[in-house]
Short mmCIF file of C-alpha atoms in Angstrom, two decimals:
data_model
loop_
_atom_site.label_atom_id
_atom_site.label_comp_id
_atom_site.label_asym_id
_atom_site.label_seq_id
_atom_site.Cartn_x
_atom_site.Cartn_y
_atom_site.Cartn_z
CA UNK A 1 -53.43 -46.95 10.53
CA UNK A 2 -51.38 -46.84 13.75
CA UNK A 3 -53.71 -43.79 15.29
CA UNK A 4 -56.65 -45.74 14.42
CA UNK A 5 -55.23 -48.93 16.03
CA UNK A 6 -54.02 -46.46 19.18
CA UNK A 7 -57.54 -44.82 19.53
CA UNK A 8 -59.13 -48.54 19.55
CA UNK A 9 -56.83 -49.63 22.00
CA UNK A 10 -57.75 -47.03 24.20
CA UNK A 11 -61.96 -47.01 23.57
CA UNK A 12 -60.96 -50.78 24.61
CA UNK A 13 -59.78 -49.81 27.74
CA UNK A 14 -62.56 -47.34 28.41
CA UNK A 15 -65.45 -49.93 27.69
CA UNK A 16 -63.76 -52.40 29.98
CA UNK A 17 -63.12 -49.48 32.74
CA UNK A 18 -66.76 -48.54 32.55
CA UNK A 19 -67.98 -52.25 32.11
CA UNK A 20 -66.71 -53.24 34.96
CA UNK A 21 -68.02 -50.33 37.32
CA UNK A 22 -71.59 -50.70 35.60
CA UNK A 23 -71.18 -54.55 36.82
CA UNK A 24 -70.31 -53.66 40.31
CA UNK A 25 -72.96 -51.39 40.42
CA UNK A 26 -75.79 -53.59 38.86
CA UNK A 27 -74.73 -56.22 41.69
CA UNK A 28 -74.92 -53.51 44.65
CA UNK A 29 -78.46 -52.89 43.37
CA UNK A 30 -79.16 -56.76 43.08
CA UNK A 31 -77.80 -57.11 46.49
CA UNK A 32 -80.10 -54.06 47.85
CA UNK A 33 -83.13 -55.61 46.07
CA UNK A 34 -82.32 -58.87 47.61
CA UNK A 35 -81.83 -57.26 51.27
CA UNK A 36 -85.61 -55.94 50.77
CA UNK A 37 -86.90 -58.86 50.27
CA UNK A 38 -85.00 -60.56 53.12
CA UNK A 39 -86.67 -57.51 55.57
CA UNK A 40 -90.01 -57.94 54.28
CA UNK A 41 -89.88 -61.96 55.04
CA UNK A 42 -88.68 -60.89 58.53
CA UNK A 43 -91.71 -58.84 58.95
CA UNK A 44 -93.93 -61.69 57.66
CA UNK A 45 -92.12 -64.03 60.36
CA UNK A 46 -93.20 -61.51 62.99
CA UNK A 47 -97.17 -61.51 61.64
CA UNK A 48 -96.82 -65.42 61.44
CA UNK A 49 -95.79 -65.64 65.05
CA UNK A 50 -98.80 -63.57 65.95
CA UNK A 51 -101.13 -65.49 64.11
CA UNK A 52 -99.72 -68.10 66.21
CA UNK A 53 -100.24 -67.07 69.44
CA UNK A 54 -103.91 -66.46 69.16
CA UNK A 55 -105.44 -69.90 69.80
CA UNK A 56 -103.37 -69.90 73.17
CA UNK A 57 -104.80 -66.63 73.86
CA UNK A 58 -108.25 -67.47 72.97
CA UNK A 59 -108.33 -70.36 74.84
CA UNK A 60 -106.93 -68.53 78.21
CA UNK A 61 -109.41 -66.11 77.62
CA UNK A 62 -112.26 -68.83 77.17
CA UNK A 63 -111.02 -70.49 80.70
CA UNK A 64 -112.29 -67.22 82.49
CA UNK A 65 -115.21 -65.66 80.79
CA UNK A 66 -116.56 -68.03 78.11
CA UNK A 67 -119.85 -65.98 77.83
CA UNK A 68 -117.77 -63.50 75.50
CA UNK A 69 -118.46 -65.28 71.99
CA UNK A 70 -118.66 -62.44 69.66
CA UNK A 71 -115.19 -60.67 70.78
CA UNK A 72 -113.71 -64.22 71.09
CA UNK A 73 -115.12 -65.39 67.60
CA UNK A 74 -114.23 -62.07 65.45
CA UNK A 75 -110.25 -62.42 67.05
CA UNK A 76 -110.28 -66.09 65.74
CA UNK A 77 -111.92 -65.20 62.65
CA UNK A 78 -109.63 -62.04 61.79
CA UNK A 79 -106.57 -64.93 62.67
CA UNK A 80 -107.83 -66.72 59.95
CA UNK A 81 -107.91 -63.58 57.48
CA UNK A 82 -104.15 -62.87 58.20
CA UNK A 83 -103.32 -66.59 57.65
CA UNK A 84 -105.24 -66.64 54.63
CA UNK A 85 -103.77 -63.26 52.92
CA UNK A 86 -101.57 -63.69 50.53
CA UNK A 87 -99.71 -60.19 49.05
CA UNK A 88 -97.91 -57.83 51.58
CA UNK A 89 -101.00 -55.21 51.12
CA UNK A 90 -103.51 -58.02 52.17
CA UNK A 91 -101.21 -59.41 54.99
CA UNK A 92 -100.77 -55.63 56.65
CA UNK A 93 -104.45 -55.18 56.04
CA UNK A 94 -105.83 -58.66 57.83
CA UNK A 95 -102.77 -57.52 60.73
CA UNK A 96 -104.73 -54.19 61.02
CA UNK A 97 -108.37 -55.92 61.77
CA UNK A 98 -106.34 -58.48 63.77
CA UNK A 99 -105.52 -55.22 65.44
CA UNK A 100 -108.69 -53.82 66.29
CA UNK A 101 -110.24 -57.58 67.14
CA UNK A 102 -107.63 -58.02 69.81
CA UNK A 103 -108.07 -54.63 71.49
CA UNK A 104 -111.84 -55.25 72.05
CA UNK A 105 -110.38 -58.24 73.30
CA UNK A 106 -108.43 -56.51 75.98
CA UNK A 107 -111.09 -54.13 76.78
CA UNK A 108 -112.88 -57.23 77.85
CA UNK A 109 -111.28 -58.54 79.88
CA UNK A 110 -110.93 -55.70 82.01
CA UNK A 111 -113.98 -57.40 83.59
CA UNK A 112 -112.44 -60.22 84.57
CA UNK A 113 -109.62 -59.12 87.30
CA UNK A 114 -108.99 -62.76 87.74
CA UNK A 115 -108.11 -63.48 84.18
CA UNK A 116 -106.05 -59.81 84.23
CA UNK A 117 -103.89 -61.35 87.06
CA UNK A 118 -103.36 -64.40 85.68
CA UNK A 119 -99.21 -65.23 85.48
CA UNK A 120 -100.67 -67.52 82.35
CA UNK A 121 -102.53 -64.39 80.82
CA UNK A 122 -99.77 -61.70 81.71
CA UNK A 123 -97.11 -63.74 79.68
CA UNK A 124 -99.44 -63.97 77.07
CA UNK A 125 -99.45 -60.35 77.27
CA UNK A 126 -96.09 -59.77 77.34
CA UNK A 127 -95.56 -62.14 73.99
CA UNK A 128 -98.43 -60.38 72.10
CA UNK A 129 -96.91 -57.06 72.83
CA UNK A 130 -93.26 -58.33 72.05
CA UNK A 131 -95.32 -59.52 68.70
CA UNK A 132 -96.65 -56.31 68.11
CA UNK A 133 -93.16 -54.33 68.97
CA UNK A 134 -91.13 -57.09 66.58
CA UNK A 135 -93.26 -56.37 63.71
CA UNK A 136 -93.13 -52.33 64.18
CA UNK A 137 -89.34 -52.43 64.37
CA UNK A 138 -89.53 -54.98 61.21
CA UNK A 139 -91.19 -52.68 59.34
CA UNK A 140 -89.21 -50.17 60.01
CA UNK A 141 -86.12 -51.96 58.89
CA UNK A 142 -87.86 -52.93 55.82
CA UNK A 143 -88.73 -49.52 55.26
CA UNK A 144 -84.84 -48.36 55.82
CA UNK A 145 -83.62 -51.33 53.29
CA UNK A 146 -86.70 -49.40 50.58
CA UNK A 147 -85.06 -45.74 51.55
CA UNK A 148 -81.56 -46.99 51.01
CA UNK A 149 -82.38 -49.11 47.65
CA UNK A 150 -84.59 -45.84 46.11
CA UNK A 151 -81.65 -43.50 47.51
CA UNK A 152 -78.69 -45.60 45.82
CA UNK A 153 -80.95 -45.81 42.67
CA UNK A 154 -80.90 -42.16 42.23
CA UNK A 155 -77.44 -41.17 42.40
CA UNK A 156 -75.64 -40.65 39.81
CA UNK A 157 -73.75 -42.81 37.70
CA UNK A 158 -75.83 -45.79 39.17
CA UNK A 159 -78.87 -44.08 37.81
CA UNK A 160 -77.65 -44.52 34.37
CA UNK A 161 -76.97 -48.24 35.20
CA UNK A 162 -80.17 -48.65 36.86
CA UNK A 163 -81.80 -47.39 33.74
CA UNK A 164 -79.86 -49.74 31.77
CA UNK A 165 -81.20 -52.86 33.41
CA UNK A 166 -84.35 -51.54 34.20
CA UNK A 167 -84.23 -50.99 37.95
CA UNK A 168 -86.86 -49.19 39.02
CA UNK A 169 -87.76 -47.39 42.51
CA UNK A 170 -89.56 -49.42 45.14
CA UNK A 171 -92.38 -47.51 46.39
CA UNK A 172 -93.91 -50.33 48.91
CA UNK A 173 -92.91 -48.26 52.00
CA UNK A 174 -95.24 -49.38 54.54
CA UNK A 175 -97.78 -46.76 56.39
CA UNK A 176 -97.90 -46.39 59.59
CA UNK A 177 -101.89 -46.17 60.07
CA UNK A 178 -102.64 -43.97 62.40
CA UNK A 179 -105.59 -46.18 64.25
CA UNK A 180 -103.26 -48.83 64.94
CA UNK A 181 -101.56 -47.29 67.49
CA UNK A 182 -104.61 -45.52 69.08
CA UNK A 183 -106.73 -47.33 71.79
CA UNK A 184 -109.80 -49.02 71.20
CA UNK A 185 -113.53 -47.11 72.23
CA UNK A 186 -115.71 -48.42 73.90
CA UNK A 187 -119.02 -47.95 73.30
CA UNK A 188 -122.08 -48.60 75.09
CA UNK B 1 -75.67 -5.42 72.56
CA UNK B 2 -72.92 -7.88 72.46
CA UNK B 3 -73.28 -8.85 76.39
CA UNK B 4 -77.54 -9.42 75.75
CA UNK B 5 -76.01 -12.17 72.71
CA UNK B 6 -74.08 -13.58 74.97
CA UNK B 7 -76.62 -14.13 77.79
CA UNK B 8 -79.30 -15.17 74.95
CA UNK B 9 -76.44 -17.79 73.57
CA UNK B 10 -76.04 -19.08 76.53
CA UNK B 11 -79.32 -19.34 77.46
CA UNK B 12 -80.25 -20.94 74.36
CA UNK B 13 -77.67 -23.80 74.73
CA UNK B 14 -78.77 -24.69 78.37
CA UNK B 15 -82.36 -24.76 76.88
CA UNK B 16 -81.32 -27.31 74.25
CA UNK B 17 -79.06 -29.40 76.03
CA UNK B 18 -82.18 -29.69 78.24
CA UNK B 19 -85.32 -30.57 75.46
CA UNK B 20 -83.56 -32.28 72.11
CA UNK B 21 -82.27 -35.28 73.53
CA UNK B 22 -80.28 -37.43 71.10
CA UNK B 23 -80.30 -41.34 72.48
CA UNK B 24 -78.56 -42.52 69.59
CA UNK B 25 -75.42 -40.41 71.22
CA UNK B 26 -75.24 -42.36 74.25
CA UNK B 27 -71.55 -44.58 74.45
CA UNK B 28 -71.58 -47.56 76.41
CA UNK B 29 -69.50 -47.75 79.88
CA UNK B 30 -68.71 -51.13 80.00
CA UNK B 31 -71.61 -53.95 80.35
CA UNK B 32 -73.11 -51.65 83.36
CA UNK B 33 -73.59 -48.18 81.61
CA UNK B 34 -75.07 -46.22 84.95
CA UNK B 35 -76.03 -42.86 83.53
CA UNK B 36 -79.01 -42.84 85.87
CA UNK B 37 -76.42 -43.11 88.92
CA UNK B 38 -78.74 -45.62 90.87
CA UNK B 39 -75.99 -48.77 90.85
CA UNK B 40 -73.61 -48.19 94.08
CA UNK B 41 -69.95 -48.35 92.34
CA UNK B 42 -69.17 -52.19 94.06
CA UNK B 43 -72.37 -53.89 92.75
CA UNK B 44 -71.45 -51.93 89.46
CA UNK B 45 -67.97 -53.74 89.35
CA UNK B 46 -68.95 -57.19 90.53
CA UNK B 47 -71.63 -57.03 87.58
CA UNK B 48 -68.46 -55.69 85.62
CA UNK B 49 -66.49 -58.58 85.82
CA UNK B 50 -69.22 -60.82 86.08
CA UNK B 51 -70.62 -59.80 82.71
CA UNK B 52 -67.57 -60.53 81.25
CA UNK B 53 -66.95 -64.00 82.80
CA UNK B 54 -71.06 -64.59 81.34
CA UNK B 55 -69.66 -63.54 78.08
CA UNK B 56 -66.35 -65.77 77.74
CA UNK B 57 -68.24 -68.84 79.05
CA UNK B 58 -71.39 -68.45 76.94
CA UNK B 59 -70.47 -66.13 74.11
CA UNK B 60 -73.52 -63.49 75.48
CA UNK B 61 -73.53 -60.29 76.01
CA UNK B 62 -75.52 -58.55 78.93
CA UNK B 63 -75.96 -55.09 78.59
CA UNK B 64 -77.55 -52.85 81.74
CA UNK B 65 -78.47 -48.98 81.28
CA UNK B 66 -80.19 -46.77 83.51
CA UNK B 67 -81.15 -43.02 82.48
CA UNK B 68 -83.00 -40.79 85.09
CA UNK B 69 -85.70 -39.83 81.53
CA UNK B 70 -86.88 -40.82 78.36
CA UNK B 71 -87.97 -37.69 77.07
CA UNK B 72 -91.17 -38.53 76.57
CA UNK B 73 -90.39 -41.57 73.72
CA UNK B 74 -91.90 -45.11 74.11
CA UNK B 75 -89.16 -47.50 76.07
CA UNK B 76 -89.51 -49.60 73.54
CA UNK B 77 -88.20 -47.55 70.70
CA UNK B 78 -85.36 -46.21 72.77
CA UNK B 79 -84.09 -49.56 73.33
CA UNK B 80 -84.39 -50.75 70.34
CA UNK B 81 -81.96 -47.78 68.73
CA UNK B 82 -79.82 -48.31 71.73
CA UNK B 83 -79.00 -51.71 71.08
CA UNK B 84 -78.68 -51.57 67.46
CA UNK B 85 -76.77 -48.74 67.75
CA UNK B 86 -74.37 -50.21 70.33
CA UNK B 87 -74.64 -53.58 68.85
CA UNK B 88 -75.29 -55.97 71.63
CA UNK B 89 -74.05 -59.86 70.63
CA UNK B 90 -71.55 -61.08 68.56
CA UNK B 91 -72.38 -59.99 64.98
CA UNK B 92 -72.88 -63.69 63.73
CA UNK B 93 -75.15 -64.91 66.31
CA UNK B 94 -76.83 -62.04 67.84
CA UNK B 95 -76.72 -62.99 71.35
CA UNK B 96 -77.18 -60.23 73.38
CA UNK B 97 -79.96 -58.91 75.91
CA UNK B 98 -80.38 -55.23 77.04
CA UNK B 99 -81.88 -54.22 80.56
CA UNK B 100 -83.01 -50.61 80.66
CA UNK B 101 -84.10 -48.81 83.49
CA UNK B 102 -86.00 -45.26 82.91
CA UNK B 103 -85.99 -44.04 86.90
CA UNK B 104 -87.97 -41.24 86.63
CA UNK B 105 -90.62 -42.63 84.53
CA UNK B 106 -90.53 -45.91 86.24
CA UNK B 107 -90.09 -48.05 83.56
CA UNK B 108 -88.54 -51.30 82.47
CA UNK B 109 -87.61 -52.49 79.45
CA UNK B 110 -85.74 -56.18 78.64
CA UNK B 111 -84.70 -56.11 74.63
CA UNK B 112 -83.45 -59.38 73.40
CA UNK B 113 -81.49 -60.09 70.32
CA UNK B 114 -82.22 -62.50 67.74
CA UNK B 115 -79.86 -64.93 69.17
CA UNK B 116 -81.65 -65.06 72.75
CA UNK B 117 -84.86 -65.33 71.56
CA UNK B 118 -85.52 -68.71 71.96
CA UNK B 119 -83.77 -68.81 75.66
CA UNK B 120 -85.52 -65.79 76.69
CA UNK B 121 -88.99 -65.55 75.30
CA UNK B 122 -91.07 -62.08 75.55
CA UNK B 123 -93.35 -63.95 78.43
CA UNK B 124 -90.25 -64.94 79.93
CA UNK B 125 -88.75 -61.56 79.93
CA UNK B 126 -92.04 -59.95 81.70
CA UNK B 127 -92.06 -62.44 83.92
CA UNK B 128 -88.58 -61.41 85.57
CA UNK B 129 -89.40 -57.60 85.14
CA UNK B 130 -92.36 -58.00 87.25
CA UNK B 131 -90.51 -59.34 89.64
CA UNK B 132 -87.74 -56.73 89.93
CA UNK B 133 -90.72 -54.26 90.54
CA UNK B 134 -90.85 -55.01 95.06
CA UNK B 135 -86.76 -53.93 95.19
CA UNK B 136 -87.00 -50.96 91.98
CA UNK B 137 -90.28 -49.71 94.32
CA UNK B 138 -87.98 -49.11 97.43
CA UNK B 139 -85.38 -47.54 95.07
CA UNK B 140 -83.13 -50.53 95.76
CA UNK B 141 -82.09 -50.20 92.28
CA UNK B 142 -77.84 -51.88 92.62
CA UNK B 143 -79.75 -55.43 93.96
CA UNK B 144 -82.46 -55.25 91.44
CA UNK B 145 -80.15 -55.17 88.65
CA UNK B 146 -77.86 -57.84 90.03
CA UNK B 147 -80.17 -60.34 90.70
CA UNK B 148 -81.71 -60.08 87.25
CA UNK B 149 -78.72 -60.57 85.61
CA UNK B 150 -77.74 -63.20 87.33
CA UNK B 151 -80.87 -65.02 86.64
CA UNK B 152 -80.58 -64.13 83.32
CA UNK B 153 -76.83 -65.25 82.74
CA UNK B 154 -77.81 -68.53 84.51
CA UNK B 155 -81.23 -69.51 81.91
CA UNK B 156 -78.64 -68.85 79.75
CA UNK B 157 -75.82 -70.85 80.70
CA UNK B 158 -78.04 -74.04 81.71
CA UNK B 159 -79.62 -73.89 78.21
CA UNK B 160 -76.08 -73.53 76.59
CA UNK B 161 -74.58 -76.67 79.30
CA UNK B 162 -71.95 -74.41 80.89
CA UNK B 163 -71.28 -72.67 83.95
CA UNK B 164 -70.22 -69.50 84.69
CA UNK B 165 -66.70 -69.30 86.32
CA UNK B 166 -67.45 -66.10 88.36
CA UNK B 167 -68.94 -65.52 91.91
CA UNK B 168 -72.42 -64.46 91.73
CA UNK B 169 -72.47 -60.32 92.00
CA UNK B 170 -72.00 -58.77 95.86
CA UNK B 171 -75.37 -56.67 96.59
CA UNK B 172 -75.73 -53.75 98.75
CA UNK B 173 -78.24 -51.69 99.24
CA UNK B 174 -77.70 -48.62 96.56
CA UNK B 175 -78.47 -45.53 97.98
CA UNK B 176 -79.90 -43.12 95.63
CA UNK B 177 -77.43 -40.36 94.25
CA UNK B 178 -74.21 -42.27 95.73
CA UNK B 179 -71.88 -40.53 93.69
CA UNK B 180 -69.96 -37.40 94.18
CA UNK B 181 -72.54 -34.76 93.16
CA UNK B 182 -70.22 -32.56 90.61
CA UNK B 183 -72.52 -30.32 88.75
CA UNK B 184 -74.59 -29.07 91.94
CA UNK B 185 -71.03 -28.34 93.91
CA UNK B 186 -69.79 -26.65 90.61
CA UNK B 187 -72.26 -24.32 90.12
CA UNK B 188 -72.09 -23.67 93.81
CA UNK B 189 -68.55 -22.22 93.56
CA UNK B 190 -69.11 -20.43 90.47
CA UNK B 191 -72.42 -18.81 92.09
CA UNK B 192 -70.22 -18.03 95.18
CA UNK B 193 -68.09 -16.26 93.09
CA UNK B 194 -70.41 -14.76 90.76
CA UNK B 195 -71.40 -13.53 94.50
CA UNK B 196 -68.41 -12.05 95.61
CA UNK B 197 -67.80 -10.29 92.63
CA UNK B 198 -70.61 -8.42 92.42
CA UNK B 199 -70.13 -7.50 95.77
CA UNK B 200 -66.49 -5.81 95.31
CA UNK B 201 -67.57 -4.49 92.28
CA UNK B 202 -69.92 -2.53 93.61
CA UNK B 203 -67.59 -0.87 96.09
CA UNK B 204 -66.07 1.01 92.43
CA UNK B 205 -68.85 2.43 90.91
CA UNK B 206 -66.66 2.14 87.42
CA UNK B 207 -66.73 -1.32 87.22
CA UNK B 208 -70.56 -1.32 87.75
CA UNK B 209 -71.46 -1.05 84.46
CA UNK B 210 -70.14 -4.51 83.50
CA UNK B 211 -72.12 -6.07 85.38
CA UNK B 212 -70.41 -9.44 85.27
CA UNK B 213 -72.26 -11.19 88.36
CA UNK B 214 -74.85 -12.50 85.97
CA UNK B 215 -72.62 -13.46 83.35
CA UNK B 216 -70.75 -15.45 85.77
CA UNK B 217 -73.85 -17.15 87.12
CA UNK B 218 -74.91 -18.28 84.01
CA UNK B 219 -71.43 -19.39 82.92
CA UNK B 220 -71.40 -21.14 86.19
CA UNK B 221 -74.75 -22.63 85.64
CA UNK B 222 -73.79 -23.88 81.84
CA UNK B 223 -70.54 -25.78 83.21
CA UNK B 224 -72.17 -27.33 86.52
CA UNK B 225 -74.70 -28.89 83.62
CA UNK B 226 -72.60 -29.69 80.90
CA UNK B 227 -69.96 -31.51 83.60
CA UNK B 228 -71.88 -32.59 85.92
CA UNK B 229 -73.50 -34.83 82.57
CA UNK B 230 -70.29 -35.71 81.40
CA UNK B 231 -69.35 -36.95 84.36
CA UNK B 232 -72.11 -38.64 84.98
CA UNK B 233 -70.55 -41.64 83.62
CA UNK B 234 -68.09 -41.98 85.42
CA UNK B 235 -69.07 -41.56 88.95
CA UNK B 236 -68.03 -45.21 89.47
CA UNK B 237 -64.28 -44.40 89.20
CA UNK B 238 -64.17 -41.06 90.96
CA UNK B 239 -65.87 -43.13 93.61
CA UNK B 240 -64.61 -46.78 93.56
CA UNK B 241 -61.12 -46.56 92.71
CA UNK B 242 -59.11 -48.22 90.49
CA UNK B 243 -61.55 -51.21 89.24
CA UNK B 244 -63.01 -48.73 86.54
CA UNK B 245 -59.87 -47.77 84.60
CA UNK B 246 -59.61 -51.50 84.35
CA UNK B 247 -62.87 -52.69 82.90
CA UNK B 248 -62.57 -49.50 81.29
CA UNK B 249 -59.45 -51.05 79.33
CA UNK B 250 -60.69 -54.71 78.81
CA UNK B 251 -63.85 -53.61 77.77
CA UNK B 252 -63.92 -53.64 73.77
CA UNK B 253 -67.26 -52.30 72.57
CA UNK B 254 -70.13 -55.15 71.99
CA UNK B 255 -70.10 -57.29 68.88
CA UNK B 256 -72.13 -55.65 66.31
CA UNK B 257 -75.30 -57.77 67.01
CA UNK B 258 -78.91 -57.07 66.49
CA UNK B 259 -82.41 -56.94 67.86
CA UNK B 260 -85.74 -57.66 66.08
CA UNK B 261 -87.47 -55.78 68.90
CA UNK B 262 -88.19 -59.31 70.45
CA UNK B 263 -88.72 -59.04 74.69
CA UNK B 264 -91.12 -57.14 77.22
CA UNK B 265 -91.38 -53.73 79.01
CA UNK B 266 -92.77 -53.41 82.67
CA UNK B 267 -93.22 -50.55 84.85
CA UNK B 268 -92.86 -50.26 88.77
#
């Protein structure tokens, strides 16, 4: 009767010992899953603010060669795909035609040496490719906060934990695509 | 055998220390971290102290870094893991602007922390680059920095209401390579006397055999490198005296802050 009680006592302790690291483990996971979702809002906030700079651009761009309606309309209209997608895959989709719309743009207006040497169009520049370098360096802190997350998941004991609660690895890493970094052709 | 492993190891290391270049391994000197040598060692201290009087009376920290290459990586990636990794800004509100200068590629980069986003937009930040380009052209790379700075630290204290209790940085005209040159003058001596002792070695045929003329040379060749980088740093104090070892001291490392990859890159 007193072994019994003894060997009890001490499961006791054990379940509380081990209960208490699986609960400090199940929140570091929580807090990883919440620290990807916090990166990947930071990388929408960077494709929002692009999104918003178009119409300024568009309408600089209209001041100096307003003949160019098909480049001009297909950067508007890619502006309103990106606004209008709704999932990450979508969103870094619509940000890759925005992409290719806006270097045709640029190719452009390498005909207009006015417009190039604009102050107006140079700082317009400068914030589109502060846009483009903000979301590159937000996707690759998103990316670090997924690499961390699937790398904490793995080890053990948290595995076991993980398992328990049913966290699973996050395999939304984002892609660099290769065209996005590559210049626009032109063709004739 | 064992003299050919030697020659190849050394060989090998000066290779290496030449190609894989590891930015994240750069320290910072202070706010003005010269590793380019282009800032004469006054206008380095007056932007020193002045630095520091721009972060006590507006909580931001200015950070300036020149490096003679980038190794062939964008500018924009290498400041990004510079400032990260040194952590320019106070850790709560981020506050903290980079200025890199790349000499030999010619290029510019302003990165600007979460914080100083709104008081230094990405136009903004081109704008001012472009115009550092007339002095950076004629290598007049001490008064480019300065007056930057300056015009930074004061956008910064008018949109915070406060001034900055600091004389506004002496310029002089920075002459390129001002610093005591310490790896060419090292390997000098230790090719001198590489030199010489070939030369009365070869009086004794006995010692011929060794051979050490070579060895020396590349010896010689590995320290002037691996010094004259290391010393790189600090060619401000060899040079200007005793104002180093004292921002040296006060200077405590930046704040932890961070950068979304928000500013603008130039070249001149």
């Amino acid at each position: 009767m007193k072994i019994a009680g003894i060997v009890l006592a001490v499961l006791l302790v054990l379940v509380l010992i081990f209960g208490a690291k699986a609960m400090s483990i199940r929140n570091e996971l929580v807090t990883q899953q919440e620290a990807i979702r916090a990166a990947w809002s930071q990388v929408d906030v960077a494709l929002q603010r692009r999104a918003d700079l178009i119409p300024n651009l568009v309408e600089t761009v209209k001041g100096f060669a307003k003949q160019e309606r098909t480049v001009i309309d297909s950067v508007t209209k890619a502006r309103a795909a990106l606004l209008g997608a709704r999932t990450p895959r979508e969103r870094m989709q619509a940000n890759a035609a925005l992409d290719s719309a806006l270097g045709r743009l640029l190719v452009v207006v390498e005909n207009y040496p006015q417009l190039k040497s604009s102050e107006n169009f140079l700082r317009l520049q400068d914030e589109l490719a502060g846009t483009e370098n903000r979301i590159a360096v937000e996707r690759r802190k998103y990316n670090e906060a997924v690499q961390r997350y699937n790398t904490t998941i793995a080890l053990f004991p948290n595995n076991i934990v993980a398992s328990l609660f049913g966290f699973q690895r996050n395999d939304d890493y984002f892609q660099t695509a290769p065209a996005a970094r590559e210049v626009p052709q032109v063709k004739f | 055998m064992k003299r050919f492993l030697h020659i190849g190891l050394l060989w090998t290391a000066t290779v290496l220390s030449a190609f894989a270049y590891d930015f994240s391994a750069l320290q910072p000197d202070g706010y003005i971290s010269d590793y380019a040598n282009v800032i004469d060692a006054r206008t380095e201290q007056a932007l020193e102290r002045y630095c520091r009087a721009v972060e006590s009376s507006t909580g931001a920290q200015i950070a300036v870094l020149t490096i003679p290459t980038l190794h062939g990586e964008p500018i924009e990636d290498v400041a990004n893991l510079i400032y990260r990794k040194w952590g320019i800004g106070k850790k709560e509100t981020d506050e903290g602007v980079l200025l890199l200068l790349a000499i030999q590629d010619r290029r510019s980069r302003l990165e600007v922390g979460y914080g100083l986003e709104p008081i230094i937009p990405d136009g903004y930040a081109g704008s001012l680059l472009r115009r550092m380009r007339p002095a950076l052209k004629q290598q007049r790379y001490g008064e480019a920095v300065a007056v930057a700075v300056q015009t930074l630290a004061e956008r910064i204290a008018q949109r915070k209401g406060v001034t900055i209790q600091q004389p506004v940085p002496h310029t002089r005209r920075a002459r390129p390579g001002a610093g005591f040159p310490v790896g060419p003058v090292l390997f000098a001596v230790f090719a001198l006397l590489a030199l010489l002792g070939g030369r009365s070695r070869r009086r004794g045929l006995a010692y011929r055999r060794h051979g050490m003329g070579m060895d020396g040379l590349l010896a010689g060749l590995l320290l002037g490198n691996v010094l004259g980088r290391g010393m790189g740093g600090f060619h401000g104090r060899s040079s200007g005296g005793f104002g180093g070892f004292d921002s040296f001291d006060s200077f405590g490392g930046f704040g932890g802050g961070d950068s979304g990859g928000g500013g603008a890159s130039s070249s001149w």
